[in-house]
Amino acid sequence: MGYETILFDIDDTLLDFKAAEEQALSWLFQDMGVEPSLSVKNNYKKMNQGFWRDHEAGLLSRQELLDNRFRLFFEQYEREVDGPRTEARYRHYLNQGHQLISNSLEVVENLSQKKDLYVVTNGVSATQHQRLKKSGLAPYFKKLFISEEMGVHKPMKEFFDIVFAEIPQLDKEKTVIVGDSLTSDIKGGQTAGIDTIWMNPQGKEAMEIKPTFQIKKLTDLYQILEEF
Ligand SMILES: [Mg+2]
């Protein structure tokens, strides 16, 4: 008994997206002649999070988001930039960031010996493939489900319909999703009818969306996966 299939989110669950993003933004802002200070970066992050919330809510397509976020951002600093080209430059820098979250490689390697592991990520295909490969995580997953390739994203039910259809002999009762986002990973898992594990290192409170389990660090998974 117990969970046999584990669906893993990538960013801020196994890979440190924040570290990769910090580095890529610094390089990009320098290229554009904007000092990459804390306040400039925070300004960008706030704007970007707003765009992604609109995307999750279905108000903005991923392509619109990617094509316009840097154009709109640099407008604030009186820089006229080509949106898609600046996005491509940022992407190039971001692709090089593959900092692991603490001992995620070891945990994934251990779990892969007993469980079937899959990646479920909202992201750009080339970026996620490259980061998973460079970090050494890629070989431990049976398959990568990346929203850009699927045309649907977490937390949409359609995203999980595709995942379930493509995993042979999947038993939803024995499947669990692990992720750091309540609005995409946990909500998505609940909509899809599977158990959920919230990666919550800072011990935040789950308000409306209640996960099945919470963990502070990836090694906490061992106990949950052994007992349930
Ligand atoms: Mg995440």
PDB file of C-alpha atoms and ligand atoms in Angstrom:
ATOM      1  CA  MET A   1       0.000   0.000   0.000  1.00  0.00           C
ATOM      2  CA  GLY A   2       0.986   3.636   0.195  1.00  0.00           C
ATOM      3  CA  TYR A   3       1.797   6.169  -2.457  1.00  0.00           C
ATOM      4  CA  GLU A   4       3.395   4.776  -5.553  1.00  0.00           C
ATOM      5  CA  THR A   5       3.352   7.727  -7.908  1.00  0.00           C
ATOM      6  CA  ILE A   6       4.788  11.098  -6.894  1.00  0.00           C
ATOM      7  CA  LEU A   7       4.223  14.205  -9.007  1.00  0.00           C
ATOM      8  CA  PHE A   8       6.860  16.846  -8.290  1.00  0.00           C
ATOM      9  CA  ASP A   9       6.691  20.536  -8.901  1.00  0.00           C
ATOM     10  CA  ILE A  10      10.115  21.924  -9.819  1.00  0.00           C
ATOM     11  CA  ASP A  11      10.487  25.594  -8.989  1.00  0.00           C
ATOM     12  CA  ASP A  12      11.018  26.294  -5.302  1.00  0.00           C
ATOM     13  CA  THR A  13      10.294  22.647  -4.604  1.00  0.00           C
ATOM     14  CA  LEU A  14      13.390  20.947  -6.082  1.00  0.00           C
ATOM     15  CA  LEU A  15      15.212  23.806  -7.793  1.00  0.00           C
ATOM     16  CA  ASP A  16      15.803  27.232  -6.321  1.00  0.00           C
ATOM     17  CA  PHE A  17      13.993  29.384  -8.827  1.00  0.00           C
ATOM     18  CA  LYS A  18      14.572  32.499  -6.750  1.00  0.00           C
ATOM     19  CA  ALA A  19      18.351  32.117  -6.946  1.00  0.00           C
ATOM     20  CA  ALA A  20      18.231  31.555 -10.713  1.00  0.00           C
ATOM     21  CA  GLU A  21      15.872  34.489 -11.174  1.00  0.00           C
ATOM     22  CA  GLU A  22      18.042  36.819  -9.050  1.00  0.00           C
ATOM     23  CA  GLN A  23      21.083  36.075 -11.119  1.00  0.00           C
ATOM     24  CA  ALA A  24      19.305  36.350 -14.464  1.00  0.00           C
ATOM     25  CA  LEU A  25      17.671  39.651 -13.507  1.00  0.00           C
ATOM     26  CA  SER A  26      20.982  41.141 -12.390  1.00  0.00           C
ATOM     27  CA  TRP A  27      22.599  40.286 -15.707  1.00  0.00           C
ATOM     28  CA  LEU A  28      19.634  41.532 -17.722  1.00  0.00           C
ATOM     29  CA  PHE A  29      19.254  44.833 -15.878  1.00  0.00           C
ATOM     30  CA  GLN A  30      22.978  45.488 -16.218  1.00  0.00           C
ATOM     31  CA  ASP A  31      22.718  44.871 -19.963  1.00  0.00           C
ATOM     32  CA  MET A  32      19.938  47.453 -20.131  1.00  0.00           C
ATOM     33  CA  GLY A  33      21.856  50.005 -18.092  1.00  0.00           C
ATOM     34  CA  VAL A  34      19.531  49.785 -15.100  1.00  0.00           C
ATOM     35  CA  GLU A  35      21.251  49.338 -11.743  1.00  0.00           C
ATOM     36  CA  PRO A  36      20.087  45.915 -10.398  1.00  0.00           C
ATOM     37  CA  SER A  37      19.334  47.201  -6.904  1.00  0.00           C
ATOM     38  CA  LEU A  38      17.043  45.506  -4.420  1.00  0.00           C
ATOM     39  CA  SER A  39      14.255  47.992  -5.044  1.00  0.00           C
ATOM     40  CA  VAL A  40      14.431  47.603  -8.842  1.00  0.00           C
ATOM     41  CA  LYS A  41      14.330  43.821  -8.500  1.00  0.00           C
ATOM     42  CA  ASN A  42      11.451  43.964  -6.026  1.00  0.00           C
ATOM     43  CA  ASN A  43       9.604  46.254  -8.350  1.00  0.00           C
ATOM     44  CA  TYR A  44      10.015  43.752 -11.187  1.00  0.00           C
ATOM     45  CA  LYS A  45       8.979  40.799  -9.020  1.00  0.00           C
ATOM     46  CA  LYS A  46       5.820  42.518  -7.862  1.00  0.00           C
ATOM     47  CA  MET A  47       4.845  43.333 -11.431  1.00  0.00           C
ATOM     48  CA  ASN A  48       5.716  39.822 -12.644  1.00  0.00           C
ATOM     49  CA  GLN A  49       3.724  38.121  -9.872  1.00  0.00           C
ATOM     50  CA  GLY A  50       0.715  40.214 -10.843  1.00  0.00           C
ATOM     51  CA  PHE A  51       1.040  38.998 -14.440  1.00  0.00           C
ATOM     52  CA  TRP A  52       1.286  35.361 -13.355  1.00  0.00           C
ATOM     53  CA  ARG A  53      -1.760  35.716 -11.115  1.00  0.00           C
ATOM     54  CA  ASP A  54      -3.674  37.074 -14.109  1.00  0.00           C
ATOM     55  CA  HIS A  55      -2.401  34.118 -16.122  1.00  0.00           C
ATOM     56  CA  GLU A  56      -3.497  31.565 -13.504  1.00  0.00           C
ATOM     57  CA  ALA A  57      -6.885  33.250 -13.457  1.00  0.00           C
ATOM     58  CA  GLY A  58      -7.129  32.889 -17.239  1.00  0.00           C
ATOM     59  CA  LEU A  59      -6.990  36.646 -17.952  1.00  0.00           C
ATOM     60  CA  LEU A  60      -3.662  36.640 -19.774  1.00  0.00           C
ATOM     61  CA  SER A  61      -2.098  34.013 -22.021  1.00  0.00           C
ATOM     62  CA  ARG A  62       1.410  32.846 -21.286  1.00  0.00           C
ATOM     63  CA  GLN A  63       2.570  34.228 -24.633  1.00  0.00           C
ATOM     64  CA  GLU A  64       1.121  37.681 -23.929  1.00  0.00           C
ATOM     65  CA  LEU A  65       2.779  37.612 -20.548  1.00  0.00           C
ATOM     66  CA  LEU A  66       6.212  36.654 -21.869  1.00  0.00           C
ATOM     67  CA  ASP A  67       6.051  39.034 -24.834  1.00  0.00           C
ATOM     68  CA  ASN A  68       5.171  42.085 -22.795  1.00  0.00           C
ATOM     69  CA  ARG A  69       6.468  41.863 -19.241  1.00  0.00           C
ATOM     70  CA  PHE A  70       9.917  43.351 -19.881  1.00  0.00           C
ATOM     71  CA  ARG A  71       8.642  46.004 -22.290  1.00  0.00           C
ATOM     72  CA  LEU A  72       6.190  47.192 -19.623  1.00  0.00           C
ATOM     73  CA  PHE A  73       8.746  46.916 -16.877  1.00  0.00           C
ATOM     74  CA  PHE A  74      11.516  48.864 -18.629  1.00  0.00           C
ATOM     75  CA  GLU A  75       9.019  51.549 -19.656  1.00  0.00           C
ATOM     76  CA  GLN A  76       9.061  52.564 -16.010  1.00  0.00           C
ATOM     77  CA  TYR A  77      12.774  53.274 -16.343  1.00  0.00           C
ATOM     78  CA  GLU A  78      12.393  55.094 -19.634  1.00  0.00           C
ATOM     79  CA  ARG A  79      13.963  52.302 -21.620  1.00  0.00           C
ATOM     80  CA  GLU A  80      12.238  51.266 -24.822  1.00  0.00           C
ATOM     81  CA  VAL A  81      12.900  47.571 -25.338  1.00  0.00           C
ATOM     82  CA  ASP A  82      11.624  44.891 -27.685  1.00  0.00           C
ATOM     83  CA  GLY A  83       9.515  42.606 -25.452  1.00  0.00           C
ATOM     84  CA  PRO A  84      10.126  39.216 -27.084  1.00  0.00           C
ATOM     85  CA  ARG A  85      13.848  39.862 -27.656  1.00  0.00           C
ATOM     86  CA  THR A  86      14.386  40.957 -24.070  1.00  0.00           C
ATOM     87  CA  GLU A  87      12.463  37.909 -22.892  1.00  0.00           C
ATOM     88  CA  ALA A  88      14.772  35.711 -24.989  1.00  0.00           C
ATOM     89  CA  ARG A  89      17.837  37.321 -23.438  1.00  0.00           C
ATOM     90  CA  TYR A  90      16.426  36.852 -19.945  1.00  0.00           C
ATOM     91  CA  ARG A  91      15.548  33.253 -20.797  1.00  0.00           C
ATOM     92  CA  HIS A  92      19.105  32.621 -21.911  1.00  0.00           C
ATOM     93  CA  TYR A  93      20.365  33.813 -18.524  1.00  0.00           C
ATOM     94  CA  LEU A  94      17.651  31.975 -16.597  1.00  0.00           C
ATOM     95  CA  ASN A  95      18.433  28.692 -18.343  1.00  0.00           C
ATOM     96  CA  GLN A  96      21.855  28.739 -16.720  1.00  0.00           C
ATOM     97  CA  GLY A  97      20.442  28.767 -13.188  1.00  0.00           C
ATOM     98  CA  HIS A  98      19.964  25.327 -11.732  1.00  0.00           C
ATOM     99  CA  GLN A  99      20.698  25.737  -8.027  1.00  0.00           C
ATOM    100  CA  LEU A 100      19.249  22.834  -6.067  1.00  0.00           C
ATOM    101  CA  ILE A 101      17.001  23.312  -3.028  1.00  0.00           C
ATOM    102  CA  SER A 102      19.191  21.902  -0.202  1.00  0.00           C
ATOM    103  CA  ASN A 103      19.557  18.124  -0.717  1.00  0.00           C
ATOM    104  CA  SER A 104      16.840  17.690  -3.330  1.00  0.00           C
ATOM    105  CA  LEU A 105      19.043  15.627  -5.648  1.00  0.00           C
ATOM    106  CA  GLU A 106      19.727  13.059  -2.943  1.00  0.00           C
ATOM    107  CA  VAL A 107      16.056  12.877  -1.899  1.00  0.00           C
ATOM    108  CA  VAL A 108      14.884  12.433  -5.489  1.00  0.00           C
ATOM    109  CA  GLU A 109      17.528   9.793  -6.125  1.00  0.00           C
ATOM    110  CA  ASN A 110      16.464   7.844  -3.015  1.00  0.00           C
ATOM    111  CA  LEU A 111      12.752   8.080  -3.731  1.00  0.00           C
ATOM    112  CA  SER A 112      13.205   7.040  -7.348  1.00  0.00           C
ATOM    113  CA  GLN A 113      14.367   3.625  -6.184  1.00  0.00           C
ATOM    114  CA  LYS A 114      10.959   2.842  -4.662  1.00  0.00           C
ATOM    115  CA  LYS A 115       8.458   5.155  -6.335  1.00  0.00           C
ATOM    116  CA  ASP A 116       7.552   6.368  -9.804  1.00  0.00           C
ATOM    117  CA  LEU A 117       8.489  10.031 -10.030  1.00  0.00           C
ATOM    118  CA  TYR A 118       7.125  12.544 -12.534  1.00  0.00           C
ATOM    119  CA  VAL A 119       7.675  16.258 -13.033  1.00  0.00           C
ATOM    120  CA  VAL A 120       4.621  18.524 -13.265  1.00  0.00           C
ATOM    121  CA  THR A 121       5.658  22.104 -13.926  1.00  0.00           C
ATOM    122  CA  ASN A 122       4.253  25.340 -15.232  1.00  0.00           C
ATOM    123  CA  GLY A 123       7.059  26.703 -17.293  1.00  0.00           C
ATOM    124  CA  VAL A 124       8.852  27.128 -20.556  1.00  0.00           C
ATOM    125  CA  SER A 125       9.886  23.829 -22.068  1.00  0.00           C
ATOM    126  CA  ALA A 126      13.489  24.619 -23.066  1.00  0.00           C
ATOM    127  CA  THR A 127      14.215  26.280 -19.730  1.00  0.00           C
ATOM    128  CA  GLN A 128      12.876  23.436 -17.626  1.00  0.00           C
ATOM    129  CA  HIS A 129      14.554  20.715 -19.698  1.00  0.00           C
ATOM    130  CA  GLN A 130      17.907  22.461 -19.501  1.00  0.00           C
ATOM    131  CA  ARG A 131      17.712  23.175 -15.773  1.00  0.00           C
ATOM    132  CA  LEU A 132      16.613  19.643 -14.916  1.00  0.00           C
ATOM    133  CA  LYS A 133      19.416  18.207 -16.998  1.00  0.00           C
ATOM    134  CA  LYS A 134      22.156  20.468 -15.649  1.00  0.00           C
ATOM    135  CA  SER A 135      21.060  19.978 -12.041  1.00  0.00           C
ATOM    136  CA  GLY A 136      21.340  16.198 -12.427  1.00  0.00           C
ATOM    137  CA  LEU A 137      17.654  15.659 -11.528  1.00  0.00           C
ATOM    138  CA  ALA A 138      16.365  14.657 -14.969  1.00  0.00           C
ATOM    139  CA  PRO A 139      17.313  10.932 -15.005  1.00  0.00           C
ATOM    140  CA  TYR A 140      15.233  10.166 -11.898  1.00  0.00           C
ATOM    141  CA  PHE A 141      11.931  11.110 -13.508  1.00  0.00           C
ATOM    142  CA  LYS A 142       9.937   8.790 -15.743  1.00  0.00           C
ATOM    143  CA  LYS A 143       8.457  11.688 -17.637  1.00  0.00           C
ATOM    144  CA  LEU A 144       8.333  15.485 -17.566  1.00  0.00           C
ATOM    145  CA  PHE A 145       4.956  17.202 -17.885  1.00  0.00           C
ATOM    146  CA  ILE A 146       5.620  20.828 -18.838  1.00  0.00           C
ATOM    147  CA  SER A 147       2.719  23.218 -19.291  1.00  0.00           C
ATOM    148  CA  GLU A 148       4.099  24.915 -22.380  1.00  0.00           C
ATOM    149  CA  GLU A 149       4.200  21.600 -24.237  1.00  0.00           C
ATOM    150  CA  MET A 150       0.700  20.675 -23.107  1.00  0.00           C
ATOM    151  CA  GLY A 151      -1.153  23.932 -23.751  1.00  0.00           C
ATOM    152  CA  VAL A 152      -2.737  23.733 -20.297  1.00  0.00           C
ATOM    153  CA  HIS A 153      -1.277  24.464 -16.885  1.00  0.00           C
ATOM    154  CA  LYS A 154      -1.671  23.759 -13.183  1.00  0.00           C
ATOM    155  CA  PRO A 155      -4.136  24.099 -11.461  1.00  0.00           C
ATOM    156  CA  MET A 156      -6.369  23.291 -14.484  1.00  0.00           C
ATOM    157  CA  LYS A 157      -8.085  19.921 -14.335  1.00  0.00           C
ATOM    158  CA  GLU A 158      -7.166  19.433 -18.011  1.00  0.00           C
ATOM    159  CA  PHE A 159      -3.479  19.516 -17.097  1.00  0.00           C
ATOM    160  CA  PHE A 160      -3.948  16.577 -14.718  1.00  0.00           C
ATOM    161  CA  ASP A 161      -6.244  14.737 -17.143  1.00  0.00           C
ATOM    162  CA  ILE A 162      -3.319  14.602 -19.574  1.00  0.00           C
ATOM    163  CA  VAL A 163      -0.876  13.555 -16.851  1.00  0.00           C
ATOM    164  CA  PHE A 164      -3.164  10.717 -15.697  1.00  0.00           C
ATOM    165  CA  ALA A 165      -3.856   9.567 -19.245  1.00  0.00           C
ATOM    166  CA  GLU A 166      -0.144   9.327 -20.052  1.00  0.00           C
ATOM    167  CA  ILE A 167       0.965   7.458 -16.938  1.00  0.00           C
ATOM    168  CA  PRO A 168       0.337   3.739 -17.448  1.00  0.00           C
ATOM    169  CA  GLN A 169      -1.795   1.982 -14.793  1.00  0.00           C
ATOM    170  CA  LEU A 170      -2.060   5.078 -12.658  1.00  0.00           C
ATOM    171  CA  ASP A 171      -3.993   4.677  -9.411  1.00  0.00           C
ATOM    172  CA  LYS A 172      -5.197   8.067  -8.192  1.00  0.00           C
ATOM    173  CA  GLU A 173      -5.549   6.724  -4.646  1.00  0.00           C
ATOM    174  CA  LYS A 174      -1.821   6.018  -4.645  1.00  0.00           C
ATOM    175  CA  THR A 175      -0.766   9.276  -6.279  1.00  0.00           C
ATOM    176  CA  VAL A 176       0.348  12.440  -4.523  1.00  0.00           C
ATOM    177  CA  ILE A 177       1.585  15.840  -5.709  1.00  0.00           C
ATOM    178  CA  VAL A 178       4.409  17.703  -3.954  1.00  0.00           C
ATOM    179  CA  GLY A 179       4.728  21.463  -4.491  1.00  0.00           C
ATOM    180  CA  ASP A 180       5.282  24.856  -2.906  1.00  0.00           C
ATOM    181  CA  SER A 181       2.305  26.675  -4.436  1.00  0.00           C
ATOM    182  CA  LEU A 182      -1.102  26.470  -2.812  1.00  0.00           C
ATOM    183  CA  THR A 183      -2.798  28.051  -5.829  1.00  0.00           C
ATOM    184  CA  SER A 184      -1.291  25.838  -8.522  1.00  0.00           C
ATOM    185  CA  ASP A 185       0.079  22.599  -6.971  1.00  0.00           C
ATOM    186  CA  ILE A 186      -2.257  22.038  -4.040  1.00  0.00           C
ATOM    187  CA  LYS A 187      -5.368  23.439  -5.652  1.00  0.00           C
ATOM    188  CA  GLY A 188      -4.563  21.521  -8.841  1.00  0.00           C
ATOM    189  CA  GLY A 189      -4.089  18.252  -6.955  1.00  0.00           C
ATOM    190  CA  GLN A 190      -7.367  18.716  -5.132  1.00  0.00           C
ATOM    191  CA  THR A 191      -9.241  19.495  -8.344  1.00  0.00           C
ATOM    192  CA  ALA A 192      -7.728  16.380  -9.878  1.00  0.00           C
ATOM    193  CA  GLY A 193      -8.765  14.223  -6.912  1.00  0.00           C
ATOM    194  CA  ILE A 194      -5.355  13.254  -5.537  1.00  0.00           C
ATOM    195  CA  ASP A 195      -3.614  13.836  -2.205  1.00  0.00           C
ATOM    196  CA  THR A 196      -1.314  16.819  -1.812  1.00  0.00           C
ATOM    197  CA  ILE A 197       1.901  17.650   0.041  1.00  0.00           C
ATOM    198  CA  TRP A 198       2.649  21.326   0.540  1.00  0.00           C
ATOM    199  CA  MET A 199       6.304  22.315   0.656  1.00  0.00           C
ATOM    200  CA  ASN A 200       6.075  25.071   3.233  1.00  0.00           C
ATOM    201  CA  PRO A 201       9.566  25.852   4.570  1.00  0.00           C
ATOM    202  CA  GLN A 202       8.514  29.071   6.267  1.00  0.00           C
ATOM    203  CA  GLY A 203       5.573  27.523   8.100  1.00  0.00           C
ATOM    204  CA  LYS A 204       2.985  29.802   6.509  1.00  0.00           C
ATOM    205  CA  GLU A 205      -0.664  29.234   7.293  1.00  0.00           C
ATOM    206  CA  ALA A 206      -2.846  27.530   4.686  1.00  0.00           C
ATOM    207  CA  MET A 207      -5.938  29.693   4.599  1.00  0.00           C
ATOM    208  CA  GLU A 208      -8.547  28.452   2.112  1.00  0.00           C
ATOM    209  CA  ILE A 209      -6.707  25.662   0.367  1.00  0.00           C
ATOM    210  CA  LYS A 210      -5.874  22.853   2.787  1.00  0.00           C
ATOM    211  CA  PRO A 211      -3.214  20.341   1.738  1.00  0.00           C
ATOM    212  CA  THR A 212      -3.310  16.708   2.877  1.00  0.00           C
ATOM    213  CA  PHE A 213       0.180  17.081   4.378  1.00  0.00           C
ATOM    214  CA  GLN A 214       2.723  19.818   4.914  1.00  0.00           C
ATOM    215  CA  ILE A 215       6.505  19.546   4.955  1.00  0.00           C
ATOM    216  CA  LYS A 216       9.227  22.003   5.914  1.00  0.00           C
ATOM    217  CA  LYS A 217      12.009  20.219   4.087  1.00  0.00           C
ATOM    218  CA  LEU A 218      12.197  17.514   1.436  1.00  0.00           C
ATOM    219  CA  THR A 219      13.558  14.861   3.808  1.00  0.00           C
ATOM    220  CA  ASP A 220      10.193  15.087   5.644  1.00  0.00           C
ATOM    221  CA  LEU A 221       8.830  13.212   2.632  1.00  0.00           C
ATOM    222  CA  TYR A 222      10.450   9.971   3.783  1.00  0.00           C
ATOM    223  CA  GLN A 223       8.160   9.640   6.761  1.00  0.00           C
ATOM    224  CA  ILE A 224       4.980  10.541   4.881  1.00  0.00           C
ATOM    225  CA  LEU A 225       5.744   8.221   2.003  1.00  0.00           C
ATOM    226  CA  GLU A 226       6.604   5.362   4.336  1.00  0.00           C
ATOM    227  CA  GLU A 227       3.525   5.687   6.494  1.00  0.00           C
ATOM    228  CA  PHE A 228       0.800   6.480   3.996  1.00  0.00           C
TER     229      PHE A 228
HETATM  230 MG    MG B   1       6.800  25.906  -7.496  1.00  0.00          MG
END
